């Protein structure tokens, strides 16, 4: 998929694109590099007026392909890194989270359907809300899953990724933007900080990182589906990012 970007206000070291970018063309000389996670970075920062084109590879893997992907990973894939569980020294991981993950996936014999079961459980049993009370550091996920049962994209994504990792399924939380608002006059999508979003990526052998959207009631592209993401987030979407990232 080819994309063209025009920077209006953002000043950032990140060169935004659809995952996974494979080619970049820019009218302006920049010191570009690729991070360990596949993100394109620039030391010169993107500024207002910058333009660039990117070509990305989008997975066309079907559910059947992902079910048959198995769990044998290549030697150069860091499985331990993406199944590692981080904990706060003062607050051990709530054992109910692993118990819930096992209950949700009981009787399922492949990673893909386990991931789908966790995603659908979160979508169907929790409410999207930006009105959240403060909770102690490290308790965000437990509070979301067992007490308040409401939250925003960070809570959904962090909960799904953590439950996947507890089942030894390599996963990570992705932070970025939804596709914004389409303007038919210009044929551009306008994206701003209100479109900040978090979702989950799960690694499948032979297919790489695949997107999953656990946040209810929103839908986002998964595999080769052409579904527009809804804008959510904003200031509230940044409040708990640090504490949630410490768990993942």
PDB file of C-alpha atoms in Angstrom:
ATOM      1  CA  UNK A   1       0.000   0.000   0.000  1.00  0.00           C
ATOM      2  CA  UNK A   2       1.397   3.385  -1.006  1.00  0.00           C
ATOM      3  CA  UNK A   3       0.786   6.367   1.283  1.00  0.00           C
ATOM      4  CA  UNK A   4       1.608  10.065   1.004  1.00  0.00           C
ATOM      5  CA  UNK A   5       2.030  12.217   4.116  1.00  0.00           C
ATOM      6  CA  UNK A   6       2.070  15.978   4.670  1.00  0.00           C
ATOM      7  CA  UNK A   7       3.079  17.228   8.124  1.00  0.00           C
ATOM      8  CA  UNK A   8       0.887  20.106   9.317  1.00  0.00           C
ATOM      9  CA  UNK A   9       1.861  20.712  12.955  1.00  0.00           C
ATOM     10  CA  UNK A  10       3.552  17.636  14.373  1.00  0.00           C
ATOM     11  CA  UNK A  11       7.217  17.727  15.406  1.00  0.00           C
ATOM     12  CA  UNK A  12       8.340  14.144  15.849  1.00  0.00           C
ATOM     13  CA  UNK A  13      11.261  11.731  15.432  1.00  0.00           C
ATOM     14  CA  UNK A  14       8.800   9.101  14.186  1.00  0.00           C
ATOM     15  CA  UNK A  15       8.050   8.716  10.486  1.00  0.00           C
ATOM     16  CA  UNK A  16       4.448   7.539  10.583  1.00  0.00           C
ATOM     17  CA  UNK A  17       3.170   4.866   8.221  1.00  0.00           C
ATOM     18  CA  UNK A  18       1.044   1.773   7.905  1.00  0.00           C
ATOM     19  CA  UNK A  19       2.907  -1.230   9.293  1.00  0.00           C
ATOM     20  CA  UNK A  20       5.223  -2.623   7.821  1.00  0.00           C
ATOM     21  CA  UNK A  21       7.059   0.082   5.829  1.00  0.00           C
ATOM     22  CA  UNK A  22       9.487  -1.189   3.186  1.00  0.00           C
ATOM     23  CA  UNK A  23      10.249   1.920   1.104  1.00  0.00           C
ATOM     24  CA  UNK A  24      10.508   5.623   1.935  1.00  0.00           C
ATOM     25  CA  UNK A  25      10.790   8.589  -0.434  1.00  0.00           C
ATOM     26  CA  UNK A  26      11.221  12.084   1.002  1.00  0.00           C
ATOM     27  CA  UNK A  27      11.691  15.460  -0.683  1.00  0.00           C
ATOM     28  CA  UNK A  28      13.779  16.626   2.241  1.00  0.00           C
ATOM     29  CA  UNK A  29      17.166  15.183   3.299  1.00  0.00           C
ATOM     30  CA  UNK A  30      16.768  13.500   6.664  1.00  0.00           C
ATOM     31  CA  UNK A  31      18.908  11.183   8.736  1.00  0.00           C
ATOM     32  CA  UNK A  32      16.613   8.144   8.665  1.00  0.00           C
ATOM     33  CA  UNK A  33      17.064   4.889  10.562  1.00  0.00           C
ATOM     34  CA  UNK A  34      14.977   1.806  11.340  1.00  0.00           C
ATOM     35  CA  UNK A  35      14.332   0.828  14.959  1.00  0.00           C
ATOM     36  CA  UNK A  36      14.387  -2.691  16.380  1.00  0.00           C
ATOM     37  CA  UNK A  37      10.596  -2.835  16.130  1.00  0.00           C
ATOM     38  CA  UNK A  38      10.546  -1.766  12.471  1.00  0.00           C
ATOM     39  CA  UNK A  39       9.678   1.902  13.002  1.00  0.00           C
ATOM     40  CA  UNK A  40      11.327   4.494  10.770  1.00  0.00           C
ATOM     41  CA  UNK A  41      13.002   7.251  12.794  1.00  0.00           C
ATOM     42  CA  UNK A  42      14.735  10.518  11.942  1.00  0.00           C
ATOM     43  CA  UNK A  43      17.238  12.429  14.077  1.00  0.00           C
ATOM     44  CA  UNK A  44      16.359  15.630  12.219  1.00  0.00           C
ATOM     45  CA  UNK A  45      12.683  15.475  13.320  1.00  0.00           C
ATOM     46  CA  UNK A  46       9.669  15.868  11.085  1.00  0.00           C
ATOM     47  CA  UNK A  47       8.402  19.450  10.976  1.00  0.00           C
ATOM     48  CA  UNK A  48       5.548  21.421   9.495  1.00  0.00           C
ATOM     49  CA  UNK A  49       5.647  21.289   5.705  1.00  0.00           C
ATOM     50  CA  UNK A  50       7.597  18.032   5.409  1.00  0.00           C
ATOM     51  CA  UNK A  51       6.234  15.558   2.881  1.00  0.00           C
ATOM     52  CA  UNK A  52       7.090  11.931   2.278  1.00  0.00           C
ATOM     53  CA  UNK A  53       5.801   8.805   0.540  1.00  0.00           C
ATOM     54  CA  UNK A  54       5.907   5.308   2.002  1.00  0.00           C
ATOM     55  CA  UNK A  55       5.158   1.854   0.661  1.00  0.00           C
ATOM     56  CA  UNK A  56       4.068  -0.704   3.261  1.00  0.00           C
ATOM     57  CA  UNK A  57       3.490  -4.425   3.120  1.00  0.00           C
ATOM     58  CA  UNK A  58       0.100  -5.395   4.571  1.00  0.00           C
ATOM     59  CA  UNK A  59      -0.474  -8.996   5.597  1.00  0.00           C
ATOM     60  CA  UNK A  60      -3.048 -10.978   3.637  1.00  0.00           C
ATOM     61  CA  UNK A  61      -2.882 -13.956   5.996  1.00  0.00           C
ATOM     62  CA  UNK A  62      -6.296 -15.555   6.480  1.00  0.00           C
ATOM     63  CA  UNK A  63      -7.613 -16.968   9.759  1.00  0.00           C
ATOM     64  CA  UNK A  64      -7.011 -20.469   8.370  1.00  0.00           C
ATOM     65  CA  UNK A  65      -3.355 -19.628   7.665  1.00  0.00           C
ATOM     66  CA  UNK A  66      -2.852 -18.216  11.146  1.00  0.00           C
ATOM     67  CA  UNK A  67      -4.496 -21.231  12.788  1.00  0.00           C
ATOM     68  CA  UNK A  68      -1.991 -23.457  11.008  1.00  0.00           C
ATOM     69  CA  UNK A  69       1.009 -21.212  11.765  1.00  0.00           C
ATOM     70  CA  UNK A  70       1.948 -23.243  14.836  1.00  0.00           C
ATOM     71  CA  UNK A  71       4.261 -22.073  17.593  1.00  0.00           C
ATOM     72  CA  UNK A  72       7.727 -22.941  16.247  1.00  0.00           C
ATOM     73  CA  UNK A  73       9.695 -19.693  15.973  1.00  0.00           C
ATOM     74  CA  UNK A  74      12.853 -18.982  13.993  1.00  0.00           C
ATOM     75  CA  UNK A  75      16.117 -18.853  15.937  1.00  0.00           C
ATOM     76  CA  UNK A  76      16.452 -15.090  15.376  1.00  0.00           C
ATOM     77  CA  UNK A  77      13.040 -14.241  16.865  1.00  0.00           C
ATOM     78  CA  UNK A  78      13.355 -13.121  20.492  1.00  0.00           C
ATOM     79  CA  UNK A  79      10.489 -15.155  21.947  1.00  0.00           C
ATOM     80  CA  UNK A  80      11.475 -14.445  25.558  1.00  0.00           C
ATOM     81  CA  UNK A  81      11.323 -10.692  24.975  1.00  0.00           C
ATOM     82  CA  UNK A  82       7.719 -10.769  23.773  1.00  0.00           C
ATOM     83  CA  UNK A  83       6.467 -13.230  26.381  1.00  0.00           C
ATOM     84  CA  UNK A  84       8.230 -11.564  29.309  1.00  0.00           C
ATOM     85  CA  UNK A  85       6.038 -10.360  32.168  1.00  0.00           C
ATOM     86  CA  UNK A  86       7.122  -7.166  33.922  1.00  0.00           C
ATOM     87  CA  UNK A  87       6.029  -6.649  37.505  1.00  0.00           C
ATOM     88  CA  UNK A  88       6.202  -3.917  40.098  1.00  0.00           C
ATOM     89  CA  UNK A  89       8.368  -4.932  43.054  1.00  0.00           C
ATOM     90  CA  UNK A  90       5.777  -3.619  45.488  1.00  0.00           C
ATOM     91  CA  UNK A  91       2.825  -5.306  43.765  1.00  0.00           C
ATOM     92  CA  UNK A  92       3.109  -8.893  42.424  1.00  0.00           C
ATOM     93  CA  UNK A  93       1.117  -9.722  39.315  1.00  0.00           C
ATOM     94  CA  UNK A  94      -2.504 -10.474  40.139  1.00  0.00           C
ATOM     95  CA  UNK A  95      -2.899 -14.289  39.738  1.00  0.00           C
ATOM     96  CA  UNK A  96      -6.501 -13.803  38.656  1.00  0.00           C
ATOM     97  CA  UNK A  97      -5.288 -12.438  35.303  1.00  0.00           C
ATOM     98  CA  UNK A  98      -3.605 -15.698  34.292  1.00  0.00           C
ATOM     99  CA  UNK A  99      -6.565 -17.678  35.602  1.00  0.00           C
ATOM    100  CA  UNK A 100      -8.920 -15.571  33.484  1.00  0.00           C
ATOM    101  CA  UNK A 101      -6.745 -16.019  30.378  1.00  0.00           C
ATOM    102  CA  UNK A 102      -6.820 -19.795  30.831  1.00  0.00           C
ATOM    103  CA  UNK A 103     -10.580 -19.822  31.406  1.00  0.00           C
ATOM    104  CA  UNK A 104     -11.229 -17.758  28.273  1.00  0.00           C
ATOM    105  CA  UNK A 105      -9.090 -20.063  26.113  1.00  0.00           C
ATOM    106  CA  UNK A 106     -10.000 -23.386  27.713  1.00  0.00           C
ATOM    107  CA  UNK A 107     -10.289 -26.161  25.113  1.00  0.00           C
ATOM    108  CA  UNK A 108      -8.694 -24.125  22.298  1.00  0.00           C
ATOM    109  CA  UNK A 109      -5.697 -25.813  20.656  1.00  0.00           C
ATOM    110  CA  UNK A 110      -4.127 -23.055  18.524  1.00  0.00           C
ATOM    111  CA  UNK A 111      -2.751 -19.602  19.221  1.00  0.00           C
ATOM    112  CA  UNK A 112      -4.891 -17.756  16.685  1.00  0.00           C
ATOM    113  CA  UNK A 113      -8.209 -18.856  18.185  1.00  0.00           C
ATOM    114  CA  UNK A 114      -6.871 -18.168  21.684  1.00  0.00           C
ATOM    115  CA  UNK A 115      -6.052 -14.607  20.629  1.00  0.00           C
ATOM    116  CA  UNK A 116      -9.497 -14.184  19.064  1.00  0.00           C
ATOM    117  CA  UNK A 117     -11.177 -15.543  22.206  1.00  0.00           C
ATOM    118  CA  UNK A 118      -9.330 -13.026  24.395  1.00  0.00           C
ATOM    119  CA  UNK A 119     -10.093 -10.177  21.993  1.00  0.00           C
ATOM    120  CA  UNK A 120     -13.792 -11.033  21.814  1.00  0.00           C
ATOM    121  CA  UNK A 121     -14.040 -11.437  25.584  1.00  0.00           C
ATOM    122  CA  UNK A 122     -12.683  -7.928  26.097  1.00  0.00           C
ATOM    123  CA  UNK A 123     -14.930  -6.473  23.413  1.00  0.00           C
ATOM    124  CA  UNK A 124     -18.011  -8.138  24.830  1.00  0.00           C
ATOM    125  CA  UNK A 125     -17.601  -7.709  28.580  1.00  0.00           C
ATOM    126  CA  UNK A 126     -16.139  -4.243  29.142  1.00  0.00           C
ATOM    127  CA  UNK A 127     -17.274  -0.683  28.545  1.00  0.00           C
ATOM    128  CA  UNK A 128     -15.353   2.079  26.804  1.00  0.00           C
ATOM    129  CA  UNK A 129     -15.009   5.141  29.028  1.00  0.00           C
ATOM    130  CA  UNK A 130     -12.602   8.046  29.446  1.00  0.00           C
ATOM    131  CA  UNK A 131     -13.936   8.757  32.935  1.00  0.00           C
ATOM    132  CA  UNK A 132     -11.496   6.745  35.024  1.00  0.00           C
ATOM    133  CA  UNK A 133     -10.573   7.029  38.682  1.00  0.00           C
ATOM    134  CA  UNK A 134      -6.938   6.950  39.773  1.00  0.00           C
ATOM    135  CA  UNK A 135      -5.610   3.585  40.928  1.00  0.00           C
ATOM    136  CA  UNK A 136      -2.215   2.591  42.407  1.00  0.00           C
ATOM    137  CA  UNK A 137       0.641   2.016  39.966  1.00  0.00           C
ATOM    138  CA  UNK A 138       0.623  -1.529  38.644  1.00  0.00           C
ATOM    139  CA  UNK A 139      -3.055  -2.067  39.427  1.00  0.00           C
ATOM    140  CA  UNK A 140      -4.469  -0.617  36.188  1.00  0.00           C
ATOM    141  CA  UNK A 141      -5.074  -3.949  34.484  1.00  0.00           C
ATOM    142  CA  UNK A 142      -6.509  -5.716  37.535  1.00  0.00           C
ATOM    143  CA  UNK A 143      -8.813  -2.792  38.219  1.00  0.00           C
ATOM    144  CA  UNK A 144      -9.992  -2.812  34.607  1.00  0.00           C
ATOM    145  CA  UNK A 145     -10.549  -6.581  34.387  1.00  0.00           C
ATOM    146  CA  UNK A 146     -12.115  -7.267  37.779  1.00  0.00           C
ATOM    147  CA  UNK A 147     -13.339  -4.057  39.398  1.00  0.00           C
ATOM    148  CA  UNK A 148     -14.355  -1.112  37.216  1.00  0.00           C
ATOM    149  CA  UNK A 149     -14.739  -3.170  33.998  1.00  0.00           C
ATOM    150  CA  UNK A 150     -14.475   0.011  31.973  1.00  0.00           C
ATOM    151  CA  UNK A 151     -11.600   1.886  30.410  1.00  0.00           C
ATOM    152  CA  UNK A 152     -10.126   3.130  27.161  1.00  0.00           C
ATOM    153  CA  UNK A 153      -7.767   1.759  24.537  1.00  0.00           C
ATOM    154  CA  UNK A 154      -4.750   1.463  26.846  1.00  0.00           C
ATOM    155  CA  UNK A 155      -6.626  -0.785  29.257  1.00  0.00           C
ATOM    156  CA  UNK A 156      -8.009  -3.035  26.519  1.00  0.00           C
ATOM    157  CA  UNK A 157      -4.680  -3.344  24.686  1.00  0.00           C
ATOM    158  CA  UNK A 158      -2.525  -3.861  27.783  1.00  0.00           C
ATOM    159  CA  UNK A 159      -4.949  -6.454  29.164  1.00  0.00           C
ATOM    160  CA  UNK A 160      -5.026  -8.420  25.913  1.00  0.00           C
ATOM    161  CA  UNK A 161      -1.254  -8.353  25.437  1.00  0.00           C
ATOM    162  CA  UNK A 162      -0.646  -9.417  29.033  1.00  0.00           C
ATOM    163  CA  UNK A 163      -3.075 -12.333  28.827  1.00  0.00           C
ATOM    164  CA  UNK A 164      -1.488 -13.462  25.556  1.00  0.00           C
ATOM    165  CA  UNK A 165       1.967 -13.379  27.145  1.00  0.00           C
ATOM    166  CA  UNK A 166       0.744 -15.349  30.137  1.00  0.00           C
ATOM    167  CA  UNK A 167      -0.205 -18.059  27.616  1.00  0.00           C
ATOM    168  CA  UNK A 168       3.276 -17.851  25.998  1.00  0.00           C
ATOM    169  CA  UNK A 169       1.876 -16.132  22.913  1.00  0.00           C
ATOM    170  CA  UNK A 170       4.314 -13.386  21.796  1.00  0.00           C
ATOM    171  CA  UNK A 171       2.544 -10.043  21.774  1.00  0.00           C
ATOM    172  CA  UNK A 172       3.141  -6.331  22.162  1.00  0.00           C
ATOM    173  CA  UNK A 173       1.155  -3.122  22.524  1.00  0.00           C
ATOM    174  CA  UNK A 174       1.343  -0.794  19.527  1.00  0.00           C
ATOM    175  CA  UNK A 175       0.901   2.955  19.942  1.00  0.00           C
ATOM    176  CA  UNK A 176      -0.040   5.169  17.022  1.00  0.00           C
ATOM    177  CA  UNK A 177      -2.948   6.873  15.336  1.00  0.00           C
ATOM    178  CA  UNK A 178      -6.199   5.854  13.749  1.00  0.00           C
ATOM    179  CA  UNK A 179      -6.815   6.900  10.145  1.00  0.00           C
ATOM    180  CA  UNK A 180      -8.503  10.146  11.178  1.00  0.00           C
ATOM    181  CA  UNK A 181     -11.165  11.985   9.185  1.00  0.00           C
ATOM    182  CA  UNK A 182     -11.448  11.606   5.420  1.00  0.00           C
ATOM    183  CA  UNK A 183     -11.931  14.763   3.332  1.00  0.00           C
ATOM    184  CA  UNK A 184     -13.505  13.840  -0.037  1.00  0.00           C
ATOM    185  CA  UNK A 185     -12.472  17.203  -1.504  1.00  0.00           C
ATOM    186  CA  UNK A 186      -8.763  16.583  -1.035  1.00  0.00           C
ATOM    187  CA  UNK A 187      -8.822  12.758  -0.801  1.00  0.00           C
ATOM    188  CA  UNK A 188      -6.676  13.088   2.336  1.00  0.00           C
ATOM    189  CA  UNK A 189      -7.198  11.704   5.814  1.00  0.00           C
ATOM    190  CA  UNK A 190      -6.632  14.377   8.472  1.00  0.00           C
ATOM    191  CA  UNK A 191      -5.045  12.947  11.617  1.00  0.00           C
ATOM    192  CA  UNK A 192      -4.432  14.791  14.890  1.00  0.00           C
ATOM    193  CA  UNK A 193      -3.728  14.039  18.554  1.00  0.00           C
ATOM    194  CA  UNK A 194      -7.373  13.094  19.104  1.00  0.00           C
ATOM    195  CA  UNK A 195      -6.644  10.043  16.942  1.00  0.00           C
ATOM    196  CA  UNK A 196      -4.035   8.595  19.321  1.00  0.00           C
ATOM    197  CA  UNK A 197      -4.775   4.911  19.816  1.00  0.00           C
ATOM    198  CA  UNK A 198      -3.340   1.665  21.161  1.00  0.00           C
ATOM    199  CA  UNK A 199      -3.918  -1.841  19.869  1.00  0.00           C
ATOM    200  CA  UNK A 200      -2.256  -5.260  20.033  1.00  0.00           C
ATOM    201  CA  UNK A 201       0.143  -7.012  17.682  1.00  0.00           C
ATOM    202  CA  UNK A 202       0.636 -10.780  17.931  1.00  0.00           C
ATOM    203  CA  UNK A 203       3.514 -12.620  16.266  1.00  0.00           C
ATOM    204  CA  UNK A 204       2.791 -15.695  14.128  1.00  0.00           C
ATOM    205  CA  UNK A 205       5.540 -17.868  12.605  1.00  0.00           C
ATOM    206  CA  UNK A 206       5.968 -17.223   8.852  1.00  0.00           C
ATOM    207  CA  UNK A 207       3.554 -14.259   8.974  1.00  0.00           C
ATOM    208  CA  UNK A 208       5.117 -11.847  11.456  1.00  0.00           C
ATOM    209  CA  UNK A 209       3.208  -9.280  13.498  1.00  0.00           C
ATOM    210  CA  UNK A 210      -0.581  -9.244  13.003  1.00  0.00           C
ATOM    211  CA  UNK A 211      -2.864  -6.471  14.304  1.00  0.00           C
ATOM    212  CA  UNK A 212      -5.759  -7.140  16.667  1.00  0.00           C
ATOM    213  CA  UNK A 213      -8.242  -4.553  17.944  1.00  0.00           C
ATOM    214  CA  UNK A 214      -9.632  -5.407  21.406  1.00  0.00           C
ATOM    215  CA  UNK A 215     -11.179  -2.032  22.256  1.00  0.00           C
ATOM    216  CA  UNK A 216     -14.973  -1.999  22.426  1.00  0.00           C
ATOM    217  CA  UNK A 217     -16.969  -0.786  20.541  1.00  0.00           C
ATOM    218  CA  UNK A 218     -14.388   0.259  17.958  1.00  0.00           C
ATOM    219  CA  UNK A 219     -13.181  -1.731  14.951  1.00  0.00           C
ATOM    220  CA  UNK A 220      -9.820  -1.430  13.248  1.00  0.00           C
ATOM    221  CA  UNK A 221      -8.079  -3.145  10.331  1.00  0.00           C
ATOM    222  CA  UNK A 222      -7.007  -6.712  10.999  1.00  0.00           C
ATOM    223  CA  UNK A 223      -5.207  -8.733   8.336  1.00  0.00           C
ATOM    224  CA  UNK A 224      -6.253  -7.376   4.928  1.00  0.00           C
ATOM    225  CA  UNK A 225      -9.659  -6.045   6.011  1.00  0.00           C
ATOM    226  CA  UNK A 226     -10.364  -2.547   4.714  1.00  0.00           C
ATOM    227  CA  UNK A 227     -12.219  -1.166   7.732  1.00  0.00           C
ATOM    228  CA  UNK A 228     -11.784   2.450   8.830  1.00  0.00           C
ATOM    229  CA  UNK A 229     -10.617   2.991  12.396  1.00  0.00           C
ATOM    230  CA  UNK A 230     -12.715   5.266  14.545  1.00  0.00           C
ATOM    231  CA  UNK A 231     -10.979   8.238  16.197  1.00  0.00           C
ATOM    232  CA  UNK A 232     -10.608   7.833  19.934  1.00  0.00           C
ATOM    233  CA  UNK A 233      -8.167   8.911  22.590  1.00  0.00           C
ATOM    234  CA  UNK A 234      -6.991  12.494  23.051  1.00  0.00           C
ATOM    235  CA  UNK A 235      -5.608  13.876  26.292  1.00  0.00           C
ATOM    236  CA  UNK A 236      -7.142  11.102  28.354  1.00  0.00           C
ATOM    237  CA  UNK A 237      -5.551   8.532  26.055  1.00  0.00           C
ATOM    238  CA  UNK A 238      -2.114   9.637  27.238  1.00  0.00           C
ATOM    239  CA  UNK A 239      -2.741   9.688  30.997  1.00  0.00           C
ATOM    240  CA  UNK A 240      -1.929   6.112  31.895  1.00  0.00           C
ATOM    241  CA  UNK A 241       0.401   5.198  29.034  1.00  0.00           C
ATOM    242  CA  UNK A 242       3.531   5.206  31.204  1.00  0.00           C
ATOM    243  CA  UNK A 243       2.230   2.906  33.934  1.00  0.00           C
ATOM    244  CA  UNK A 244       0.701   0.477  31.439  1.00  0.00           C
ATOM    245  CA  UNK A 245       3.875   0.323  29.349  1.00  0.00           C
ATOM    246  CA  UNK A 246       5.833  -0.595  32.477  1.00  0.00           C
ATOM    247  CA  UNK A 247       3.821  -3.804  32.634  1.00  0.00           C
ATOM    248  CA  UNK A 248       4.475  -4.628  28.995  1.00  0.00           C
TER     249      UNK A 248
END
